Short mmCIF file of C-alpha atoms in Angstrom, two decimals:
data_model
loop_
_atom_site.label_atom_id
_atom_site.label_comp_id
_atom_site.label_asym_id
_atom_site.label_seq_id
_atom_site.Cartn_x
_atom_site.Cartn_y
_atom_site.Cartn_z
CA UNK A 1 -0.29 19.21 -6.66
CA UNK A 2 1.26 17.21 -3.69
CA UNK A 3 -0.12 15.87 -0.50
CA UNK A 4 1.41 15.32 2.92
CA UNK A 5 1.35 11.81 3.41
CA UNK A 6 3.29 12.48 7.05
CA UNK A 7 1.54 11.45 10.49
CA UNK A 8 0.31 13.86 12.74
CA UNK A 9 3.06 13.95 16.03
CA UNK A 10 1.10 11.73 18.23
CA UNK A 11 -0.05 8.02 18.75
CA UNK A 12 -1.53 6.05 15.70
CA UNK A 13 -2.13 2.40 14.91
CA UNK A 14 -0.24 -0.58 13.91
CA UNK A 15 -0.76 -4.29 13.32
CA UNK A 16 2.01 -6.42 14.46
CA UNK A 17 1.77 -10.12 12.93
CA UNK A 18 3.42 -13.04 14.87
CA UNK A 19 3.38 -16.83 14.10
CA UNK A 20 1.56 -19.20 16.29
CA UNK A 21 1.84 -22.85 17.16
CA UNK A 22 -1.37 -24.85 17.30
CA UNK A 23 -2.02 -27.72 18.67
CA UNK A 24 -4.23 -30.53 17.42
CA UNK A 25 -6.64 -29.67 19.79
CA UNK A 26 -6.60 -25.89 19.53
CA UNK A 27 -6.89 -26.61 15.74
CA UNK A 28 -9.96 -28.75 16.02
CA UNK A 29 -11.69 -25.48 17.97
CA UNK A 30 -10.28 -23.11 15.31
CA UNK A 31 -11.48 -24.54 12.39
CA UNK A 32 -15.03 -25.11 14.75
CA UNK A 33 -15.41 -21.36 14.87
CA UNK A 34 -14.37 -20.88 11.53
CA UNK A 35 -17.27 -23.28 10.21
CA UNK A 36 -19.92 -21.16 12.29
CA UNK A 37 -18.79 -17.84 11.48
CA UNK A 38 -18.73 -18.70 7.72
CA UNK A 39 -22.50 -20.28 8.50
CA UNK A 40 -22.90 -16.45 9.73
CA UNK A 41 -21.43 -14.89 6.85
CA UNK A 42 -23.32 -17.14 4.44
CA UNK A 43 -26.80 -16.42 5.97
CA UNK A 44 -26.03 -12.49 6.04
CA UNK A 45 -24.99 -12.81 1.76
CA UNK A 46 -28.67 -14.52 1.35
CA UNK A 47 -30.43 -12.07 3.79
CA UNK A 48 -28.90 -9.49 2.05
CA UNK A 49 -29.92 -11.09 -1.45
CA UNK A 50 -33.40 -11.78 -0.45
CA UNK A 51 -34.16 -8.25 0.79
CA UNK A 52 -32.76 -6.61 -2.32
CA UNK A 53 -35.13 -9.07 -4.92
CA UNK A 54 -37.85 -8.17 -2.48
CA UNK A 55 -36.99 -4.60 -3.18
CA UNK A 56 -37.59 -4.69 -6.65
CA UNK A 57 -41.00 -3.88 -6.96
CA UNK A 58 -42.57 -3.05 -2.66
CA UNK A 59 -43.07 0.24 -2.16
CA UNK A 60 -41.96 0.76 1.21
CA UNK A 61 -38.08 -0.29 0.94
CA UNK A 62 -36.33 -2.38 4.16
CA UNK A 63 -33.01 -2.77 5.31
CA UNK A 64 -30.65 -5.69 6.04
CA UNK A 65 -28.12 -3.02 8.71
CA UNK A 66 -26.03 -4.48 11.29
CA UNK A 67 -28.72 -4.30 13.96
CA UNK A 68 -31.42 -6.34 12.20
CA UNK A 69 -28.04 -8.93 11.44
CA UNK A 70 -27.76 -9.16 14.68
CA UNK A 71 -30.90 -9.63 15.92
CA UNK A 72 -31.28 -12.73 13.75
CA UNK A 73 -28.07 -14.09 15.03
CA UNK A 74 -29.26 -13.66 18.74
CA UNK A 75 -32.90 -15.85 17.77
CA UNK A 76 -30.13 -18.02 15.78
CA UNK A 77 -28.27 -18.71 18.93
CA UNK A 78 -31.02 -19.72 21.06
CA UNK A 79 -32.59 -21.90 18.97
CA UNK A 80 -29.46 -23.52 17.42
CA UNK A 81 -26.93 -25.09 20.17
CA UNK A 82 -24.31 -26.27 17.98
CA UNK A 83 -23.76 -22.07 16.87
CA UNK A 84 -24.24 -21.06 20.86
CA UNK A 85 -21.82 -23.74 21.16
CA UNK A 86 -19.33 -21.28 19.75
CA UNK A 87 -17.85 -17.50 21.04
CA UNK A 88 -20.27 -14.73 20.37
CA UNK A 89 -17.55 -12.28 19.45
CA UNK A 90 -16.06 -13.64 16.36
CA UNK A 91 -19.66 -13.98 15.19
CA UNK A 92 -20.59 -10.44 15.59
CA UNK A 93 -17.40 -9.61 14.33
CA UNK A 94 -18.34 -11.52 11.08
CA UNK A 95 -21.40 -9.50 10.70
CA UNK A 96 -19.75 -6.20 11.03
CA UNK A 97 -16.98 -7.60 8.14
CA UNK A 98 -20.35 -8.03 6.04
CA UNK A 99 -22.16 -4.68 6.69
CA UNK A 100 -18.46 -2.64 6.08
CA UNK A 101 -17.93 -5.00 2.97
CA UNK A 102 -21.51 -4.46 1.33
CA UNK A 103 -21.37 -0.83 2.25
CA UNK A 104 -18.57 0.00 -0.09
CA UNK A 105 -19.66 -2.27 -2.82
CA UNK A 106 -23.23 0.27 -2.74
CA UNK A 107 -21.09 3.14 -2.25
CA UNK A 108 -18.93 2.32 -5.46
CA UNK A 109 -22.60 1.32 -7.16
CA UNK A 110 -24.05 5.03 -6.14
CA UNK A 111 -20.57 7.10 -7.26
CA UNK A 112 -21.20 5.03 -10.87
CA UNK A 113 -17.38 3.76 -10.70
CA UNK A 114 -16.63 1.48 -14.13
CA UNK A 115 -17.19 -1.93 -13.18
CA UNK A 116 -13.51 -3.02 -13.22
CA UNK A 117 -12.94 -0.27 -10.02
CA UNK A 118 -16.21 -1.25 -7.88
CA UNK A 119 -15.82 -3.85 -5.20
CA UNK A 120 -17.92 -6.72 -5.75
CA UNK A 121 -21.06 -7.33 -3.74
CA UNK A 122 -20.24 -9.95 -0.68
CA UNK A 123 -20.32 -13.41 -1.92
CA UNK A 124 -20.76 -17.14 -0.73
CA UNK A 125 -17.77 -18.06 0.86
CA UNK A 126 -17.20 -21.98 0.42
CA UNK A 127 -15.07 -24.47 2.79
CA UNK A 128 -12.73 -25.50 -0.14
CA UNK A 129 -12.01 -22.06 -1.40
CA UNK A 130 -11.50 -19.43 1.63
CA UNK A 131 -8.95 -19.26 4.22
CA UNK A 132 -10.22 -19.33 7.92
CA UNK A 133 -10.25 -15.81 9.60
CA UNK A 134 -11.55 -14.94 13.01
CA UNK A 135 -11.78 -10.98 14.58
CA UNK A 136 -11.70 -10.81 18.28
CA UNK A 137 -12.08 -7.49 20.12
CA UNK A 138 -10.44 -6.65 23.47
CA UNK A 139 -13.34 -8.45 25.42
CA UNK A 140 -12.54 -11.77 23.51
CA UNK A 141 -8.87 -12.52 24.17
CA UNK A 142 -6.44 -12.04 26.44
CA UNK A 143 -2.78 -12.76 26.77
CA UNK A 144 -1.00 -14.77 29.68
CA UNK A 145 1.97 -15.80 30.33
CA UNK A 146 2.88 -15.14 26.82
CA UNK A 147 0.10 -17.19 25.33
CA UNK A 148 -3.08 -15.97 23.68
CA UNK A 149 -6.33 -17.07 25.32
CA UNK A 150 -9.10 -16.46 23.11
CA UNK A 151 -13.18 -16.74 23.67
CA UNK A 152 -13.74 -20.10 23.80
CA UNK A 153 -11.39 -21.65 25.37
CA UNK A 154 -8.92 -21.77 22.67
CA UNK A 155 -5.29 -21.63 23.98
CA UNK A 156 -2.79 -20.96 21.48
CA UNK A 157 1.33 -20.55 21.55
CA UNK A 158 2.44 -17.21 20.37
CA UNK A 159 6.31 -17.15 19.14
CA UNK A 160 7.49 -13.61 20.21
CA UNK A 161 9.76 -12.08 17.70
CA UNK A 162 9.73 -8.92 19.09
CA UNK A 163 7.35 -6.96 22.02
CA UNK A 164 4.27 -5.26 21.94
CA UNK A 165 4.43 -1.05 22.23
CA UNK A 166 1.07 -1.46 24.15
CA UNK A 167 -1.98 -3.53 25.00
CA UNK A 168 -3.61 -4.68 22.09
CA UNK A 169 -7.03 -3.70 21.29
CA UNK A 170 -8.22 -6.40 18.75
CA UNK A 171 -6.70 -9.33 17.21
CA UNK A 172 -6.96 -11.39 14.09
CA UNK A 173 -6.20 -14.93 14.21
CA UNK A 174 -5.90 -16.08 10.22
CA UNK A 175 -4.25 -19.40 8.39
CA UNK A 176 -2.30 -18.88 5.01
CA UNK A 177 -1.64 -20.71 1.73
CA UNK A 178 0.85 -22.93 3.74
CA UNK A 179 -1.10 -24.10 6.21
CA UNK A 180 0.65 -21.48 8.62
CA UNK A 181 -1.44 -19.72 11.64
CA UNK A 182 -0.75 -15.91 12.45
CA UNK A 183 -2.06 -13.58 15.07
CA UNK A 184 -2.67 -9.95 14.06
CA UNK A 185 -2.36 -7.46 17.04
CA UNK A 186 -3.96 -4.05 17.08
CA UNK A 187 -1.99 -1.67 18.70
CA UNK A 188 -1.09 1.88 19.38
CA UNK A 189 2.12 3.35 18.78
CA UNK A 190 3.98 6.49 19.10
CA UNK A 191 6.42 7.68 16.20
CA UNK A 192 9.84 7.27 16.73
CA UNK A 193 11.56 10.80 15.48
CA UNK A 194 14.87 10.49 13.60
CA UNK A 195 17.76 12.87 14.06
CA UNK A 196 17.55 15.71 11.19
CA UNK A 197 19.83 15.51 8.45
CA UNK A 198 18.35 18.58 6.63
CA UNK A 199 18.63 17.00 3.15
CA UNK A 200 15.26 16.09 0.99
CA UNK A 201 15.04 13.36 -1.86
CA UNK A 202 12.51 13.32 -5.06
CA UNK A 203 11.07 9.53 -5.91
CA UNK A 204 10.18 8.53 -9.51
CA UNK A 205 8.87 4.85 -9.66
CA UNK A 206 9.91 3.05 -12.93
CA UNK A 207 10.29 -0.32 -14.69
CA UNK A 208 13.92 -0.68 -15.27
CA UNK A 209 14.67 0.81 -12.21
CA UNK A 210 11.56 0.67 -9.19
CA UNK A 211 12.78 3.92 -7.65
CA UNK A 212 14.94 6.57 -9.47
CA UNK A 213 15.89 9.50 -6.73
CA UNK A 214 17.88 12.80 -6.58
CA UNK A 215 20.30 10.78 -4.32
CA UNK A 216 22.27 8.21 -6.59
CA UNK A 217 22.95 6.31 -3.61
CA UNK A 218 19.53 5.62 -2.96
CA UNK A 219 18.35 4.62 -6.03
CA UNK A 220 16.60 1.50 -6.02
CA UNK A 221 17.36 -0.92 -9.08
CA UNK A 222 14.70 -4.08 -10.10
CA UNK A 223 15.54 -6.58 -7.51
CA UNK A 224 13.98 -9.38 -10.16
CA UNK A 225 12.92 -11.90 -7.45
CA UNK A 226 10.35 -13.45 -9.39
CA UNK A 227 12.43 -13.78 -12.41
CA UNK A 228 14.90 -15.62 -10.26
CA UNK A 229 12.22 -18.19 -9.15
CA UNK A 230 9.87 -18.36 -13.08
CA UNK A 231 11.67 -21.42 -13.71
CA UNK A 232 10.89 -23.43 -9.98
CA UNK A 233 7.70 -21.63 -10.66
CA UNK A 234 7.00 -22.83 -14.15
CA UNK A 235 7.85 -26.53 -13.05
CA UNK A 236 5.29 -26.60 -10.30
CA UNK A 237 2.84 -25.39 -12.09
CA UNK A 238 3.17 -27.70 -14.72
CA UNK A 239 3.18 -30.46 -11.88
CA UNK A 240 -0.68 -29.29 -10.98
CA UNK A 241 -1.59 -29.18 -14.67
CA UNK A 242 -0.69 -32.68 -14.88
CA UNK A 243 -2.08 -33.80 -11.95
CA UNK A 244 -4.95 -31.65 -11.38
CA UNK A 245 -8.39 -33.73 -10.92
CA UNK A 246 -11.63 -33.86 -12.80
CA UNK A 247 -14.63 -31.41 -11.55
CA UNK A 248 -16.45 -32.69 -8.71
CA UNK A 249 -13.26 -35.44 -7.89
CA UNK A 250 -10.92 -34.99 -4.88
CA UNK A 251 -7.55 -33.70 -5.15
CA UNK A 252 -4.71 -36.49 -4.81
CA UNK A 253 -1.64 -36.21 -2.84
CA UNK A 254 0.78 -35.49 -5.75
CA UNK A 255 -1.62 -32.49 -6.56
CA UNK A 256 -1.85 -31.11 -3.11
CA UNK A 257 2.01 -31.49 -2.66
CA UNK A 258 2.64 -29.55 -5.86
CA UNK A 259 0.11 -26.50 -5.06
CA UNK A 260 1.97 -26.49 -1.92
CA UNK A 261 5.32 -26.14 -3.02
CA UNK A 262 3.86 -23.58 -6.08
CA UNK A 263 2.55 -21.34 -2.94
CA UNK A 264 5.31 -21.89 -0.37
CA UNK A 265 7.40 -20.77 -3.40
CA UNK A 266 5.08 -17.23 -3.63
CA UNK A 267 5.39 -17.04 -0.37
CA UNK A 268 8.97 -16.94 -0.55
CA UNK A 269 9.00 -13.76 -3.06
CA UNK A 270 6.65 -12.10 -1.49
CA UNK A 271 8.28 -11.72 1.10
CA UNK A 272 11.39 -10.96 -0.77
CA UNK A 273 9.98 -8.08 -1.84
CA UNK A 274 8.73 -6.69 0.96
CA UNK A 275 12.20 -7.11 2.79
CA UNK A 276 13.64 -5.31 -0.23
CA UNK A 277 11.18 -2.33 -0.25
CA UNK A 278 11.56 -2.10 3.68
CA UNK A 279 15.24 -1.82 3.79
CA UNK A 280 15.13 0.93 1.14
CA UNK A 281 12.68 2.67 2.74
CA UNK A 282 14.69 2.67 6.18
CA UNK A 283 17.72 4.09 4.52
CA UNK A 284 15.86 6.88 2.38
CA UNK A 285 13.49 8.05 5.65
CA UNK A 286 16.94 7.60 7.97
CA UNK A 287 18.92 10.14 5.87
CA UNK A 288 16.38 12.59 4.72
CA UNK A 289 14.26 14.97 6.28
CA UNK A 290 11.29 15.48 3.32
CA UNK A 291 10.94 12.96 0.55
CA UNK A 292 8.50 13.99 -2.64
CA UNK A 293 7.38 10.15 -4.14
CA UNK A 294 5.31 10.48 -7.21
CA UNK A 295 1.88 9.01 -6.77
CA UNK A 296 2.17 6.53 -8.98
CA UNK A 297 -0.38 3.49 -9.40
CA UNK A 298 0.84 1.07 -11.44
CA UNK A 299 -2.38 -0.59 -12.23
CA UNK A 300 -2.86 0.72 -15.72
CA UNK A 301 0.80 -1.10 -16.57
CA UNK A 302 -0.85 -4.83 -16.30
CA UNK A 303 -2.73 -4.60 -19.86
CA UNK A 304 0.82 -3.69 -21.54
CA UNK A 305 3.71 -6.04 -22.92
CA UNK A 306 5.89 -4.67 -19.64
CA UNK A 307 3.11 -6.12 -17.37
CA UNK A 308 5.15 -9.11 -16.08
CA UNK A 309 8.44 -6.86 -15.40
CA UNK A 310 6.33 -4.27 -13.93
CA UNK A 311 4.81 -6.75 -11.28
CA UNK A 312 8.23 -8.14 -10.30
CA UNK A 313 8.88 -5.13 -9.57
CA UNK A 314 6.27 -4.49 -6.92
CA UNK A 315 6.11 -0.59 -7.08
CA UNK A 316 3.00 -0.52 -5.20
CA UNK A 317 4.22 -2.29 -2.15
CA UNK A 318 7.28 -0.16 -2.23
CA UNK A 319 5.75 3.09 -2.46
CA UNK A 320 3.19 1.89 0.85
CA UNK A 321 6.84 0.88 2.23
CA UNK A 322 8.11 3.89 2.06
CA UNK A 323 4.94 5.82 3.48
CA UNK A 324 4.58 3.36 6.51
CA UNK A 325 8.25 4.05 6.86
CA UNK A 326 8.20 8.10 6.53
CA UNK A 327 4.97 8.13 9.24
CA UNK A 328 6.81 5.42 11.73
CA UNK A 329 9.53 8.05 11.99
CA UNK A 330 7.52 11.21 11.34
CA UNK A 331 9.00 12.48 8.37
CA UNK A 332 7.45 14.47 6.05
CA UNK A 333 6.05 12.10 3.41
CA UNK A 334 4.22 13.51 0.07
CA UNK A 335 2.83 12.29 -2.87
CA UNK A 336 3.12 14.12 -6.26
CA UNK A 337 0.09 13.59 -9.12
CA UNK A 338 2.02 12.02 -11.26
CA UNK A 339 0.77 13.76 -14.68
CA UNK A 340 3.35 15.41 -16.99
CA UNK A 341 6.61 14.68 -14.92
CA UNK A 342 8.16 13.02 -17.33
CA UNK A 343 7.34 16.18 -20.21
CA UNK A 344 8.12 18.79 -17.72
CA UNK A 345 11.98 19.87 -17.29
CA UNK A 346 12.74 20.61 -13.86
CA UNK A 347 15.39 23.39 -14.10
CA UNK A 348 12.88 26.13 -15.88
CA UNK A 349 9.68 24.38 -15.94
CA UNK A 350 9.00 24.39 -19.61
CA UNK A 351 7.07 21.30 -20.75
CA UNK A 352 7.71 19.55 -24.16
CA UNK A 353 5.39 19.70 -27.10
CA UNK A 354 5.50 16.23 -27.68
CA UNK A 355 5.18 12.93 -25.80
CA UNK A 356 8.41 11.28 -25.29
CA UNK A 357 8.70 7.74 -26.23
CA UNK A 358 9.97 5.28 -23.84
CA UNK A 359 13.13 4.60 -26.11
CA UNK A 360 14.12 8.03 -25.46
CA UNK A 361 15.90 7.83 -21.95
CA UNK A 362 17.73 11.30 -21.91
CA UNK A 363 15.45 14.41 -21.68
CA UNK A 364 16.54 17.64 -23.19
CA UNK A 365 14.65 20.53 -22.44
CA UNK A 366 14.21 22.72 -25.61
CA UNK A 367 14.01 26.51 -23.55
CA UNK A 368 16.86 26.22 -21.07
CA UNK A 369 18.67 23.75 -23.01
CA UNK A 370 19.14 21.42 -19.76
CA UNK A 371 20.27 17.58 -20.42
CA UNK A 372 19.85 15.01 -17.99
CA UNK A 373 18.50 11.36 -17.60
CA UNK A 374 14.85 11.16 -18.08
CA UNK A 375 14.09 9.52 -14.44
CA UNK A 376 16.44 11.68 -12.92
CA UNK A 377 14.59 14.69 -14.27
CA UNK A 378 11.26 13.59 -12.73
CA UNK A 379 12.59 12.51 -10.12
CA UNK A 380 13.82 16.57 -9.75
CA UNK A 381 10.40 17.23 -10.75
CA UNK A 382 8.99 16.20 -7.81
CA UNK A 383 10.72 18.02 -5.55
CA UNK A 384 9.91 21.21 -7.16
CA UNK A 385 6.09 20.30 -7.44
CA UNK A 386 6.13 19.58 -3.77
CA UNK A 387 7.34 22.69 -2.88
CA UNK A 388 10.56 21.01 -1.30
CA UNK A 389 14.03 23.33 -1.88
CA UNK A 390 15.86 21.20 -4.77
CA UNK A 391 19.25 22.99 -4.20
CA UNK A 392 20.87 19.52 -3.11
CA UNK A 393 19.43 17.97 -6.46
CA UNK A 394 20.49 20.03 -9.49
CA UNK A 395 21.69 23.62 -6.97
CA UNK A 396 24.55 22.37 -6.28
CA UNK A 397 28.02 23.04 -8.10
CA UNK A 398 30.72 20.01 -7.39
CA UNK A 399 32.64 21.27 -4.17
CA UNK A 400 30.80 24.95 -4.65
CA UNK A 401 28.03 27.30 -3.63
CA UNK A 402 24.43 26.56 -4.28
CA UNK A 403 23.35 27.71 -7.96
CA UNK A 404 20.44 30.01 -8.12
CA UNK A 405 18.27 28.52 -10.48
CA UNK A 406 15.76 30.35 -13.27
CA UNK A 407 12.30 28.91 -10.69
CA UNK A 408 13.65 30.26 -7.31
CA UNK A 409 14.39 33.66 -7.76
CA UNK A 410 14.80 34.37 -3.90
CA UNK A 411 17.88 32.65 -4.12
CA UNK A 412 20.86 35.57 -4.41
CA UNK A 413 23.92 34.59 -5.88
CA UNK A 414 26.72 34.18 -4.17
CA UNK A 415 29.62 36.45 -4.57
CA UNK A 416 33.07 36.07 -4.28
CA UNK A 417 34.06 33.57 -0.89
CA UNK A 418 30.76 33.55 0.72
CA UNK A 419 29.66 30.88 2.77
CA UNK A 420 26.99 28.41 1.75
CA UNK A 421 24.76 28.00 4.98
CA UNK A 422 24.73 31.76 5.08
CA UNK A 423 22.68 31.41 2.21
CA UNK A 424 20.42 28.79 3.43
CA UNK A 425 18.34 31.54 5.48
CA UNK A 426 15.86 32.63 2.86
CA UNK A 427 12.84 35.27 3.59
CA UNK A 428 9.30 33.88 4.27
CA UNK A 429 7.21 33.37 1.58
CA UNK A 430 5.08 36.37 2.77
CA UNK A 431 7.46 38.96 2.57
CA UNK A 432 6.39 41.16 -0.21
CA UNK A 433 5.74 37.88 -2.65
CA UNK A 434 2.58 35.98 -4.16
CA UNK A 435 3.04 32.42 -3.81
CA UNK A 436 1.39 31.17 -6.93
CA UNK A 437 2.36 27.19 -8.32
CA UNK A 438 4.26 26.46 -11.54
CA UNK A 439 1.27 25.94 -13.98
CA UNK A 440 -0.09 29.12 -12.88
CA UNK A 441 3.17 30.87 -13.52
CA UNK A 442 3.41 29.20 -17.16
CA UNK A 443 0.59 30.39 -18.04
CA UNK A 444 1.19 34.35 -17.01
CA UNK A 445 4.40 34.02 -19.19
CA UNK A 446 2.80 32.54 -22.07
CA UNK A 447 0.24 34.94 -22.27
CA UNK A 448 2.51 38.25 -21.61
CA UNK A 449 5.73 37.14 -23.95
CA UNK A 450 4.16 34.62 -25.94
CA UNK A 451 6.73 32.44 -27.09
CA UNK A 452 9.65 33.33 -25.19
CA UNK A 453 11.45 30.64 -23.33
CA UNK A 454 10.58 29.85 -19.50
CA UNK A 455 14.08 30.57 -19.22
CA UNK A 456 13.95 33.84 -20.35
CA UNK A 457 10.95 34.86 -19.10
CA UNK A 458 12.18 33.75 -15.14
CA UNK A 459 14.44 37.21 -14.55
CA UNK A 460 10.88 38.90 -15.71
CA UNK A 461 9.01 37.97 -12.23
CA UNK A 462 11.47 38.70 -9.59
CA UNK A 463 8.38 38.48 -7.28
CA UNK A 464 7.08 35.20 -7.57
CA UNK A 465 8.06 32.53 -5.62
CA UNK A 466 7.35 28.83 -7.17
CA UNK A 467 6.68 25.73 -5.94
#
């Protein structure tokens, strides 16, 4: 089953990030609002606490919503001047963060996820351990003269890299591991249509390889950034160990110096990686029209012996690469389950009896007799499950006609000196044909010729079309 991952053809909604210089001043007033609206936060986790214990056992239940949050910030405000001191915006932005955060933790609690997949109830939030972050809607910034005014009279220098599409609607203004100030602009965009090329790609995420596709050109092989920097890595972290102080003692300068070079050196292949998947992902949305990308979440690989390979590898931030990509230019994007794509064979459809071992990197397909590289079959695979033409994938004779293949029946064969693209003009799927998908087929020739190939069995339904 595949899903359209593609935007609609209209505006949407992007966040464009931009570095900011701060002032000693400015950053005396930052970290001011930080310290009240983590005060805020901190009194909405024990509100919330003390309501649930009180709970337990009353008979008539009560709430700790957004609106009774905010009515005990408002009586907080008046009778506390150093919080009215501060912006009320950031404030009741923190409240909102709480009730949307505590909502899906209860959500995840009602659905009875396992543990390991619910998200944790809010918690404490401590001045050693997390990061300032302030929210300002539209009615608590503004931008002048290419600086960003925000409520409070907090003036900070924005360093342009590039222009906004429109006004923004809401920023973020957050520090990271390095010490380093951002601003977060909402904004809406439209999409930016490519020119059609008329060609499609399949996408099968892997270890050895982070993207195997139809398109050998546009295969993707492990960059290995963070094997590259394991051995800075390894010595910086052996710095902290050293140096790292006793509970309850402050951190000394050798310490802090060393957890800042360990981060500044994650920051570095972070962002590595998300050049790397970004480039790819501009080249495979600028020279295709459709691309099928298996739906692969690469969670389950972090509890086996390829974990640390695996998360080099950054398949997840890829993959949301390549979507962001396909719906900036409005191509059509979708995701394939990923189940049995690797067992399946994508020239007749006929799926192996056993599972294949990992060792085993060329698949042979025991009906039609097909051989090919494993990935590369999937990777066909998905363009057949998401109901995308795979004539340029395995169609497609070296400087010849297309090949009609045993799945696509519609497709006539081309006699002697006909042209290709007169071929490419197929009948709708309507025209005197059931549309029914691949398992569904599989299981009609099972039961009618029992255990005759798929291969066979395809010149038996002339009027099915699969996909």
């Amino acid at each position: 089953m595949a899903t359209t991952a593609t935007a609609e053809q209209g505006s949407g909604r992007a966040r464009y990030t931009f570095r900011l210089r701060v002032s000693s001043t400015a950053l005396a007033r930052l970290e001011g609002e930080w310290a009240r609206c983590r005060w805020v936060w901190n009194e909405c986790v024990a509100m919330s606490r003390n309501v649930h214990t009180a709970n337990r056992d009353a008979a008539e239940k009560t709430t700790c919503g957004p609106a009774q949050l905010d009515k005990l910030l408002t009586e907080a405000r008046q009778s506390m001047s150093w919080l009215r001191a501060g912006a009320s915006v950031p404030q009741q932005q923190t409240i909102r963060d709480f009730a949307t955060s505590r909502a899906k933790a209860v959500k995840d609690i009602k659905a009875k996820l396992p543990v390991r997949r619910r998200a944790g109830m809010p918690r404490i939030k401590r001045k050693r351990d997390a990061r300032p972050t302030l929210n300002y809607t539209q009615r608590g910034f503004r931008l002048k003269d290419g600086r960003l005014h925000l409520a409070g009279g907090i003036t900070l220098t924005v360093v342009w890299s590039r222009k906004l599409p429109s006004i923004p609607s809401s920023v973020r203004v957050y520090r990271d591991s390095l010490g380093h100030w951002y601003a977060s602009f909402v904004v809406t965009t439209e999409p930016q249509p490519l020119p059609t090329t008329g060609r499609v790609l399949g996408v099968d995420w892997g270890v050895k390889e982070t993207a195997t596709t139809t398109s050998d050109a546009h295969d993707l092989p492990h960059p290995e950034h963070g094997k590259n920097a394991a051995r800075k890595l390894g010595r910086y972290q052996r710095m902290m160990a050293r140096r790292r102080p006793a509970k309850g003692e402050a951190a000394s300068k050798g310490y802090r110096n060393a957890r800042r070079q360990t981060a500044k050196l994650y920051k570095k292949v972070v962002r590595q990686r998300q050049d790397t998947a970004r480039k790819w992902a501009k080249s495979v949305v600028r020279d295709h029209d459709a691309i099928a990308v298996e739906d692969f979440r690469p969670r389950f690989l972090a509890k086996t012996t390829m974990a640390r390979k695996a998360a080099d590898a950054a398949i997840g931030a890829t993959k949301t690469a390549l979507i962001e990509m396909g719906r900036k230019h409005a191509r059509d994007v979708r995701l394939v389950h990923p189940a049995h794509t690797t067992t399946d064979c994508a020239s007749c459809g006929a799926r192996t009896k056993h599972a294949l071992p990992l060792s085993e990197r060329t698949y042979t397909c025991t009906a039609c007799g097909a051989v090919s590289p494993r990935d590369k079959n999937s990777a066909r695979v998905m363009l057949v499950r998401a109901g995308l033409n795979p004539a340029g994938a395995d169609r497609v004779r070296a400087g010849g006609p297309q090949v009609p293949g045993q799945r696509e029946p519609e497709i006539p064969a081309p006699q002697g000196g006909e042209d290709v693209k007169a071929l490419s003009s197929l009948p709708p799927a309507g025209a005197g044909r059931r549309v029914v998908t691949a398992g569904q087929c599989m299981q009609t020739v099972v039961g009618a010729f029992g255990r005759r190939s798929a291969a066979s069995c395809g010149d038996a339904l002339p009027d099915v079309r699969l996909r």
